[in-house]
JSON list of N, CA and C and ligand atoms in Angstrom, two decimals:
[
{"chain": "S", "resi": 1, "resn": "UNK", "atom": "N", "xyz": [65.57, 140.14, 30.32]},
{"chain": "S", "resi": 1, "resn": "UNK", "atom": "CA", "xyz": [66.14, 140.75, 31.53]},
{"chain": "S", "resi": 1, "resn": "UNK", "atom": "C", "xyz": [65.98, 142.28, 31.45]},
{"chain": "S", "resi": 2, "resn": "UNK", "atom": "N", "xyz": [65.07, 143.07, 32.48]},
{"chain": "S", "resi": 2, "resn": "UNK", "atom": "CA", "xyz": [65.12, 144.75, 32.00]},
{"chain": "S", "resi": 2, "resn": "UNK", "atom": "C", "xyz": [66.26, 145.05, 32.57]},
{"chain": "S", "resi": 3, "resn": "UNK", "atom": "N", "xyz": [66.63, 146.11, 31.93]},
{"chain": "S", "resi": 3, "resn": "UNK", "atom": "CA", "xyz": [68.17, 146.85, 32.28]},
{"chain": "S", "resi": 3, "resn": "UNK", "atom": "C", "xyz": [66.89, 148.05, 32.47]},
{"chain": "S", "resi": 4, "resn": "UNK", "atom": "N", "xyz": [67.71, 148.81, 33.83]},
{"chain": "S", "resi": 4, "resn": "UNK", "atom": "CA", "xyz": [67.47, 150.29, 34.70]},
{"chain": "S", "resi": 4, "resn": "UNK", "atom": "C", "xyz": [67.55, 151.19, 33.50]},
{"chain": "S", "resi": 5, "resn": "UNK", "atom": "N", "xyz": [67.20, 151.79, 33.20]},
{"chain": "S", "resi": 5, "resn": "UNK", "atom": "CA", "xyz": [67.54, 153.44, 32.68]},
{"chain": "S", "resi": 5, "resn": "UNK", "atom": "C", "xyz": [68.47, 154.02, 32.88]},
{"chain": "S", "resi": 6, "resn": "UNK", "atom": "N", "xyz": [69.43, 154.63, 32.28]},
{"chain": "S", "resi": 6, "resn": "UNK", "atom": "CA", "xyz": [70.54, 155.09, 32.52]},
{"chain": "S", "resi": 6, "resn": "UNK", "atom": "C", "xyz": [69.54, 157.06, 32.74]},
{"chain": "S", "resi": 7, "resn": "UNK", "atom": "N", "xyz": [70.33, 157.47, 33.94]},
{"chain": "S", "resi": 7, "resn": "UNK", "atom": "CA", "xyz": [70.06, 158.86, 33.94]},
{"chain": "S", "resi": 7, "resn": "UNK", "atom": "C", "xyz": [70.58, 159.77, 32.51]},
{"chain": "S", "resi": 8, "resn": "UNK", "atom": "N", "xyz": [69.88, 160.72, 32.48]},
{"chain": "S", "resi": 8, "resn": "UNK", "atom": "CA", "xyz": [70.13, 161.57, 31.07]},
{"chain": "S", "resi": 8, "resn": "UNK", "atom": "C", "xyz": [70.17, 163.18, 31.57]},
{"chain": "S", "resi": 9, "resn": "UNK", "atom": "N", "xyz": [70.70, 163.56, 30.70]},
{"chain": "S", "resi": 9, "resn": "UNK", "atom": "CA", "xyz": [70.75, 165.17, 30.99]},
{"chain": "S", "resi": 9, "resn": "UNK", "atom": "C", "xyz": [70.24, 165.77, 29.80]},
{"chain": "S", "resi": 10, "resn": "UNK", "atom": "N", "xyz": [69.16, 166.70, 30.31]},
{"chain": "S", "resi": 10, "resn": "UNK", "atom": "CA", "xyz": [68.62, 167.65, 29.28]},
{"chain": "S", "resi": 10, "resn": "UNK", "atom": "C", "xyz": [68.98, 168.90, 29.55]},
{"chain": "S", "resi": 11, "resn": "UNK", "atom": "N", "xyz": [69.48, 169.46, 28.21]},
{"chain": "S", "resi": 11, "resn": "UNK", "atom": "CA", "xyz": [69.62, 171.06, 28.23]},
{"chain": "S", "resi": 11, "resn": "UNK", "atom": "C", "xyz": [69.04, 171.53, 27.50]},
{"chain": "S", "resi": 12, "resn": "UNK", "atom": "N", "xyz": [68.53, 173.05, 28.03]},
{"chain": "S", "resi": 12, "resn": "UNK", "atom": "CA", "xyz": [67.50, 173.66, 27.57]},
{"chain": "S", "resi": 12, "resn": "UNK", "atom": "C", "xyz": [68.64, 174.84, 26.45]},
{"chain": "S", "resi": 13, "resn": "UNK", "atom": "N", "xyz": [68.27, 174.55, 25.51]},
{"chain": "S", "resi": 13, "resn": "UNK", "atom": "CA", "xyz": [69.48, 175.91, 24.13]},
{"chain": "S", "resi": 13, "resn": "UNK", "atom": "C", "xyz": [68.54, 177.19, 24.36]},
{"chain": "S", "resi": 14, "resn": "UNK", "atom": "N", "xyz": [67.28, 177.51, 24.70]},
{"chain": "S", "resi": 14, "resn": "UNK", "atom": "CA", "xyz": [67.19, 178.57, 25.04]},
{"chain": "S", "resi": 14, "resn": "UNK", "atom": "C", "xyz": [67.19, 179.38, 26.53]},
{"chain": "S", "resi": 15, "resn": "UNK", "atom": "N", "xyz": [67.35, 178.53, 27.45]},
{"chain": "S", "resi": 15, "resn": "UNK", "atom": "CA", "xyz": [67.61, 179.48, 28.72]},
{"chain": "S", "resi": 15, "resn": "UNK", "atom": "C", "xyz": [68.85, 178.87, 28.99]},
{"chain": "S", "resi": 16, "resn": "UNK", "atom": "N", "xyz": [69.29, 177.73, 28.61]},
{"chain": "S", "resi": 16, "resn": "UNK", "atom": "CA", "xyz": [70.97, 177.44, 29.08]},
{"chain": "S", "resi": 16, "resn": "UNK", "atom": "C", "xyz": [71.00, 176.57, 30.84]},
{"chain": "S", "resi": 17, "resn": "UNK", "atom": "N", "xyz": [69.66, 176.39, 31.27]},
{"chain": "S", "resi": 17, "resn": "UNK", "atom": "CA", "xyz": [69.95, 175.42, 31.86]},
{"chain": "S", "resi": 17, "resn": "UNK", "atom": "C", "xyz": [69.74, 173.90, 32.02]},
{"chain": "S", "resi": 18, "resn": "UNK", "atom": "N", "xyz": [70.20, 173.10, 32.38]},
{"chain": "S", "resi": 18, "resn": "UNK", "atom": "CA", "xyz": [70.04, 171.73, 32.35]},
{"chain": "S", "resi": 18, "resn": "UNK", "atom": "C", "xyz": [69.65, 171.13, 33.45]},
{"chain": "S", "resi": 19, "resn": "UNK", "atom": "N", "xyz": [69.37, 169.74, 33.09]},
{"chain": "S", "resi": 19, "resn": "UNK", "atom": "CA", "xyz": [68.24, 169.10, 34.19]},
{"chain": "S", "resi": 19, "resn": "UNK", "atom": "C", "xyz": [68.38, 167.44, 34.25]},
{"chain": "S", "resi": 20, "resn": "UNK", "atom": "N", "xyz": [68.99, 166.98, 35.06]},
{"chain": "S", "resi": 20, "resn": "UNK", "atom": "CA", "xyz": [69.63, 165.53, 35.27]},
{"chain": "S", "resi": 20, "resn": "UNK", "atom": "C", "xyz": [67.63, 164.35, 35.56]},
{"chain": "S", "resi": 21, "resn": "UNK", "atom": "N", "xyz": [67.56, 164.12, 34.26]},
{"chain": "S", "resi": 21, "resn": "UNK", "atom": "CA", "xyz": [66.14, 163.01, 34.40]},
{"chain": "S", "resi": 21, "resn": "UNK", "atom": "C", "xyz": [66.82, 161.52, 34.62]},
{"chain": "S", "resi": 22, "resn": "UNK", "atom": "N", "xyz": [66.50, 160.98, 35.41]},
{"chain": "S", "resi": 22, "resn": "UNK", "atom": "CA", "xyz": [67.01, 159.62, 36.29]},
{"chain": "S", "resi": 22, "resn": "UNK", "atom": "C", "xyz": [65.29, 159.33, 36.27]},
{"chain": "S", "resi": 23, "resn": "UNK", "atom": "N", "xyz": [65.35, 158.08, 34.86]},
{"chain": "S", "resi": 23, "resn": "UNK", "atom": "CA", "xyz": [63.60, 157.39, 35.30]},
{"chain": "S", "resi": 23, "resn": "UNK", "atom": "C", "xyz": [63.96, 156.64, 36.27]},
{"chain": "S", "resi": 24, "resn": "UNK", "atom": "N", "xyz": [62.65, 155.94, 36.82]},
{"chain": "S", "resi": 24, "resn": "UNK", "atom": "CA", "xyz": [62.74, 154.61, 37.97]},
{"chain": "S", "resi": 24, "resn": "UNK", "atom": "C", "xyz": [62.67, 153.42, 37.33]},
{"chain": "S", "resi": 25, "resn": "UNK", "atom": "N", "xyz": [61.82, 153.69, 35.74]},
{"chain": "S", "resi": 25, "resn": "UNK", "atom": "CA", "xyz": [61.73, 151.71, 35.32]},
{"chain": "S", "resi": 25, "resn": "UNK", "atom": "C", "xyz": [62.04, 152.53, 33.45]},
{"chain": "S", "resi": 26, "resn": "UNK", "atom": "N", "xyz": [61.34, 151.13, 32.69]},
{"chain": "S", "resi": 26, "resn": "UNK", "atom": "CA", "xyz": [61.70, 151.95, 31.07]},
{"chain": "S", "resi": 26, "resn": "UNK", "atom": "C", "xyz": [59.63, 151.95, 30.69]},
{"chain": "S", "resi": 27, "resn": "UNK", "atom": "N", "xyz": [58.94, 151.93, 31.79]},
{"chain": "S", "resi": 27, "resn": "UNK", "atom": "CA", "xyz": [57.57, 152.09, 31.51]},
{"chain": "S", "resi": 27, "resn": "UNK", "atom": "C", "xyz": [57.30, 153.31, 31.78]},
{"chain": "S", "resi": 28, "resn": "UNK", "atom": "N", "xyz": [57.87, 153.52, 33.14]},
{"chain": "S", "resi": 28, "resn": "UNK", "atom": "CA", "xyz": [57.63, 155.41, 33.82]},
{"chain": "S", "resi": 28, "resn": "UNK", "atom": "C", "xyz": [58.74, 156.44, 32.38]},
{"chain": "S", "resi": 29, "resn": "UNK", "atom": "N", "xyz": [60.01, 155.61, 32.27]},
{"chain": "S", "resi": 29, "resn": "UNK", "atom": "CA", "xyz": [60.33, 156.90, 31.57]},
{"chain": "S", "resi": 29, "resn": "UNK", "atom": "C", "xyz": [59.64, 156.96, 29.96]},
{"chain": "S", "resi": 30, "resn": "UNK", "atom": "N", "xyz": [58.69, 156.34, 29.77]},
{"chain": "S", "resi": 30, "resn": "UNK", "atom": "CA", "xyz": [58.14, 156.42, 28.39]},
{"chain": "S", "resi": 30, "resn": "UNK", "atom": "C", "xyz": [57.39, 157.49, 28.69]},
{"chain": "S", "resi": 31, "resn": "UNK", "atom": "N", "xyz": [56.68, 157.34, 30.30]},
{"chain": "S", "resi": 31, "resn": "UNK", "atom": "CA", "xyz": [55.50, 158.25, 30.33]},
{"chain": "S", "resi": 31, "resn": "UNK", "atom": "C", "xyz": [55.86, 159.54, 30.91]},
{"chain": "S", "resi": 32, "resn": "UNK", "atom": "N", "xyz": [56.78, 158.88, 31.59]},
{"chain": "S", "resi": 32, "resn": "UNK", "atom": "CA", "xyz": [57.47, 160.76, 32.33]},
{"chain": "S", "resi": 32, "resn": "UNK", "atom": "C", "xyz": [58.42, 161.72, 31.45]},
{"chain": "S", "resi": 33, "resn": "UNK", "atom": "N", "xyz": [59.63, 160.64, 29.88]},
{"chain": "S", "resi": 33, "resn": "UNK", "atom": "CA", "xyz": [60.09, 162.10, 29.25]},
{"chain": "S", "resi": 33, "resn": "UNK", "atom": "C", "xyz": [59.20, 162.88, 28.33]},
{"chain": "S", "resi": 34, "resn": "UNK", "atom": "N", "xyz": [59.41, 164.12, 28.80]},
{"chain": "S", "resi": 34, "resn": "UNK", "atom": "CA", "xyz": [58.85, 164.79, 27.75]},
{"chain": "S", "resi": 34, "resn": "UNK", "atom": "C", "xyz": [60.25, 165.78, 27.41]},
{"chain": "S", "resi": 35, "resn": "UNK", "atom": "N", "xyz": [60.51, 166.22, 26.50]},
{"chain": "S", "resi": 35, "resn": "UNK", "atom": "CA", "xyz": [61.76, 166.93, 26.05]},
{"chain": "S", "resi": 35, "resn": "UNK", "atom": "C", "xyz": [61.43, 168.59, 26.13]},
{"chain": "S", "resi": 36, "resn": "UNK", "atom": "N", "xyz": [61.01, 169.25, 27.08]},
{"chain": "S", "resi": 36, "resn": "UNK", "atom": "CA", "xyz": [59.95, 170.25, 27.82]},
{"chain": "S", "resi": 36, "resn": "UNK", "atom": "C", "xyz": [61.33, 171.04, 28.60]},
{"chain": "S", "resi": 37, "resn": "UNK", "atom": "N", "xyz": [61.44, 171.98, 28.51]},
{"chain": "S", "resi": 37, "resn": "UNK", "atom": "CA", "xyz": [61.93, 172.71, 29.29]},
{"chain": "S", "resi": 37, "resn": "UNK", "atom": "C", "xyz": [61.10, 172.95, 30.70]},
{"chain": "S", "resi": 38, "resn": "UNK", "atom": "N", "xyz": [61.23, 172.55, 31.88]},
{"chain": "S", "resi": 38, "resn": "UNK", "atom": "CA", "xyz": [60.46, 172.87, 32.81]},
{"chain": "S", "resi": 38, "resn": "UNK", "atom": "C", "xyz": [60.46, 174.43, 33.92]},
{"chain": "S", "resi": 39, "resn": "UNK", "atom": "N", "xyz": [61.70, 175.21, 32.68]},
{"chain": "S", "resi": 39, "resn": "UNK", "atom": "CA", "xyz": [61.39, 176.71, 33.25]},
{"chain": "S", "resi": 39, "resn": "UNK", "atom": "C", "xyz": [61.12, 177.52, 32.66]},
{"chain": "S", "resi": 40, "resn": "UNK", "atom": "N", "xyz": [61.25, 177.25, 31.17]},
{"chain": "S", "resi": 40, "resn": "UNK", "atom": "CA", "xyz": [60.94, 178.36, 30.12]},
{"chain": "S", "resi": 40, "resn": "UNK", "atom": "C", "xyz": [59.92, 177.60, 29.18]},
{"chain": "S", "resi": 41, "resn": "UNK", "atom": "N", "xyz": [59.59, 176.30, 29.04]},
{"chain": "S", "resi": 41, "resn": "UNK", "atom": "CA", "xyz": [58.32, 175.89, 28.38]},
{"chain": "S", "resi": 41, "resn": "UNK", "atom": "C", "xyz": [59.35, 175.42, 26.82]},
{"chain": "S", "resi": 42, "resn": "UNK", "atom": "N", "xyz": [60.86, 175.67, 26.44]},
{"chain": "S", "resi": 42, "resn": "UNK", "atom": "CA", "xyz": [61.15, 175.75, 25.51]},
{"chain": "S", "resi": 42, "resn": "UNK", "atom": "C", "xyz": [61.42, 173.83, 24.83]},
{"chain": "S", "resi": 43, "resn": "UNK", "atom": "N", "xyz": [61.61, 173.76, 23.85]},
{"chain": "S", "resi": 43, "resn": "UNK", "atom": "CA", "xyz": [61.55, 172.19, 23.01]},
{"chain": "S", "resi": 43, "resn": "UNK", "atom": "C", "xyz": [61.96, 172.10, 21.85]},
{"chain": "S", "resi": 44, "resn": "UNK", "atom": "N", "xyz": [63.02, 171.14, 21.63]},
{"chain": "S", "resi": 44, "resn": "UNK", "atom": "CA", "xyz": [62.85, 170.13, 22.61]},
{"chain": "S", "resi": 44, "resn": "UNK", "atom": "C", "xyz": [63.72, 170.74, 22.72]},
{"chain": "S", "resi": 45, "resn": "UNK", "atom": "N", "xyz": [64.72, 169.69, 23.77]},
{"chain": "S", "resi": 45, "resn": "UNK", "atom": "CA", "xyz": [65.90, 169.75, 24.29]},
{"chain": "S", "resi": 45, "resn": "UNK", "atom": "C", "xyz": [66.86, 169.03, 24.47]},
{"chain": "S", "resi": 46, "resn": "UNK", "atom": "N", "xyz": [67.96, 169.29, 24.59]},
{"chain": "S", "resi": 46, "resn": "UNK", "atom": "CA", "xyz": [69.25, 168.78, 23.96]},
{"chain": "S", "resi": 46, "resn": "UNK", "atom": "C", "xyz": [69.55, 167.21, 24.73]},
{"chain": "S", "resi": 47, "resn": "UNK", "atom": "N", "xyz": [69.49, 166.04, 24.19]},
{"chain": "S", "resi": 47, "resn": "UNK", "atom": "CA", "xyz": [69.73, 164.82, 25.36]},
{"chain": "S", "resi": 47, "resn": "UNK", "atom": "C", "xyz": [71.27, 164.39, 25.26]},
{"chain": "S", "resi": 48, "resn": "UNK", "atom": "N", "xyz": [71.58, 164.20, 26.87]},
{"chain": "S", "resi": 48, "resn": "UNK", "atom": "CA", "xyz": [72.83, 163.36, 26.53]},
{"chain": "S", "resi": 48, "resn": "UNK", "atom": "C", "xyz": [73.23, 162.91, 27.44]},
{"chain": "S", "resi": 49, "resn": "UNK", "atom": "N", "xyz": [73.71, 161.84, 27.74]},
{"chain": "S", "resi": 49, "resn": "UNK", "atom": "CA", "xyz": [74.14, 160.94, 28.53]},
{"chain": "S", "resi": 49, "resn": "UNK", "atom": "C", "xyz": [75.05, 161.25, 29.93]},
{"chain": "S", "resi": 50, "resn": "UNK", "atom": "N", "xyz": [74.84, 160.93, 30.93]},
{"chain": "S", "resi": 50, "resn": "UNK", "atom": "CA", "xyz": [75.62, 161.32, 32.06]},
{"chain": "S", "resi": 50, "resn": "UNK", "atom": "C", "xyz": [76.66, 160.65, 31.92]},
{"chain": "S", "resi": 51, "resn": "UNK", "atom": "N", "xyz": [77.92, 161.24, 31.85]},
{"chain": "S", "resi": 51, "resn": "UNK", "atom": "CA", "xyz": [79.25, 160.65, 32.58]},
{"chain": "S", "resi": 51, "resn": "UNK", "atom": "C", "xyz": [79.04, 159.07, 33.65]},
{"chain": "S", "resi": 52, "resn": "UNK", "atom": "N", "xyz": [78.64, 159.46, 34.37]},
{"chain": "S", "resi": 52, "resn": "UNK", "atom": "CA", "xyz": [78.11, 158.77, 35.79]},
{"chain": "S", "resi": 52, "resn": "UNK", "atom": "C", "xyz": [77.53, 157.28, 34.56]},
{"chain": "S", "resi": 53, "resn": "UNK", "atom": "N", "xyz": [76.68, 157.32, 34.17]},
{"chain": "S", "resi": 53, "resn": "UNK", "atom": "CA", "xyz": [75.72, 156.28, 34.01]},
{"chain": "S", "resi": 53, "resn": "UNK", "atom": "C", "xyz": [76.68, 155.88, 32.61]},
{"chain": "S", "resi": 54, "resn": "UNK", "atom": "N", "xyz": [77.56, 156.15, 31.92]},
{"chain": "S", "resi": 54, "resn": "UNK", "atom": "CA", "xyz": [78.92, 155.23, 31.07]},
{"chain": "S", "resi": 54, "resn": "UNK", "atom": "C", "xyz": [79.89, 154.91, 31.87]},
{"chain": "S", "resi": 55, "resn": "UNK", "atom": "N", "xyz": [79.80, 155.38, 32.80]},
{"chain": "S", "resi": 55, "resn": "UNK", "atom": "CA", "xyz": [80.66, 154.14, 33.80]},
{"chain": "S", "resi": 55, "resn": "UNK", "atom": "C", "xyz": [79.97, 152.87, 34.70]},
{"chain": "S", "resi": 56, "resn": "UNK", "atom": "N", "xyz": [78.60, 153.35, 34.91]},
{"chain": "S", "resi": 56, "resn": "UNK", "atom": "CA", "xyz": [77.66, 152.32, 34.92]},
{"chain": "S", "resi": 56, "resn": "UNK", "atom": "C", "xyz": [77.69, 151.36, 34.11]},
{"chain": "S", "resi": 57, "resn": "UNK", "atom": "N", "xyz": [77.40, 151.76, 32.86]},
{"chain": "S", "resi": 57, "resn": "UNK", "atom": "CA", "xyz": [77.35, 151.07, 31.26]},
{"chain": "S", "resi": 57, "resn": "UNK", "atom": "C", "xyz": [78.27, 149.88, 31.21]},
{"chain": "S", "resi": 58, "resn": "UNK", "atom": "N", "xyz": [79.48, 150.28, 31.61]},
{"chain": "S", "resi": 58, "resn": "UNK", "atom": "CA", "xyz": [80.85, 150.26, 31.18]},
{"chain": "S", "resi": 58, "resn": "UNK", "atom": "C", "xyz": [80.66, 148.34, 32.16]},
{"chain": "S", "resi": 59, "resn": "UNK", "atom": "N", "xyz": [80.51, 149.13, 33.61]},
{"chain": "S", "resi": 59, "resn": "UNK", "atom": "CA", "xyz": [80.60, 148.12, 34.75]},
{"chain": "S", "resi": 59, "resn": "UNK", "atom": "C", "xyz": [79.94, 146.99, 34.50]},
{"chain": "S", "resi": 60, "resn": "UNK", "atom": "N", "xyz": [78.50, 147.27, 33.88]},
{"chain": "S", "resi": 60, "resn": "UNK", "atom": "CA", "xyz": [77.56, 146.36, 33.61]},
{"chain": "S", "resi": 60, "resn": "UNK", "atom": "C", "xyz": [78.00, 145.39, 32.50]},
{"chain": "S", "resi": 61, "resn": "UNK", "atom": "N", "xyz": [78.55, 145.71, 31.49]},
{"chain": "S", "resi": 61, "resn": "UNK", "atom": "CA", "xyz": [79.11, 145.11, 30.06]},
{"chain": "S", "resi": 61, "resn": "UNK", "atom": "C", "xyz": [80.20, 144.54, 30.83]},
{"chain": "S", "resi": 62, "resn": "UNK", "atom": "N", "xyz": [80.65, 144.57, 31.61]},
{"chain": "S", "resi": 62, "resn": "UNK", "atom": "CA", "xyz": [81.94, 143.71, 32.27]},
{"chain": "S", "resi": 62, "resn": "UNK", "atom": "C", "xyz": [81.37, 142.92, 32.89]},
{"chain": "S", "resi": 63, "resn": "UNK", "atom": "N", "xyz": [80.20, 142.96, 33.54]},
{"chain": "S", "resi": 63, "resn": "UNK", "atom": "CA", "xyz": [79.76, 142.08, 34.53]},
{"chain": "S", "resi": 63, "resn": "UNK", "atom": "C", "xyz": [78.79, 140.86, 33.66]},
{"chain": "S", "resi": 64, "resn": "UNK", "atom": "N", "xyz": [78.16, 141.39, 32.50]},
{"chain": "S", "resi": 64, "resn": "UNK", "atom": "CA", "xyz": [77.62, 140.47, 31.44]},
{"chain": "S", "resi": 64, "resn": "UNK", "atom": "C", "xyz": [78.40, 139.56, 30.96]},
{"chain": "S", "resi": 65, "resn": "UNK", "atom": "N", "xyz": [79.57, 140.14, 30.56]},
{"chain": "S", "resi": 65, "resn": "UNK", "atom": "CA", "xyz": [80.53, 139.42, 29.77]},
{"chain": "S", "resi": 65, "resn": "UNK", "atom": "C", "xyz": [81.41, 137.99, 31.02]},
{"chain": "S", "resi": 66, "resn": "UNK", "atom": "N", "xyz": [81.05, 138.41, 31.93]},
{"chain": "S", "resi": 66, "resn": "UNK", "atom": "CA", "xyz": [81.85, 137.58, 32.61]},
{"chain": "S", "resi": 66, "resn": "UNK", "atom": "C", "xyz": [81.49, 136.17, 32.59]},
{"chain": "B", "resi": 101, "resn": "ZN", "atom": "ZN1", "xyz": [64.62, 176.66, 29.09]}
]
């Protein structure tokens, strides 16, 4: 059964901003992350989980378990 991708947040430690990556499948996000700063070129960068998508998580593990 594929499970969606949970969206991720990358922050960049040298310019300080971050960037919400939401793949579409787990084939595109093999090919689309790159851990790339896309304003300063800097790498990698910091990953971590959206709020949003552990309550996803959360919903889904309830809905499995049922
Ligand atoms: Zn940067």
């Amino acid at each position: 059964m594929p499970i969606p991708p949970a969206p991720m947040k990358l922050t960049c430690t040298a310019c300080g901003r971050s960037d919400v990556f939401a793949p579409k499948s787990d084939a595109i996000f093999l090919n689309e992350f790159k851990l790339e700063c896309k304003w300063c070129g800097h790498k990698p960068l910091v990953v971590s989980m959206c709020s949003r998508s552990s309550v996803w998580l959360a919903r889904l593990a309830r809905k499995l378990n049922r």
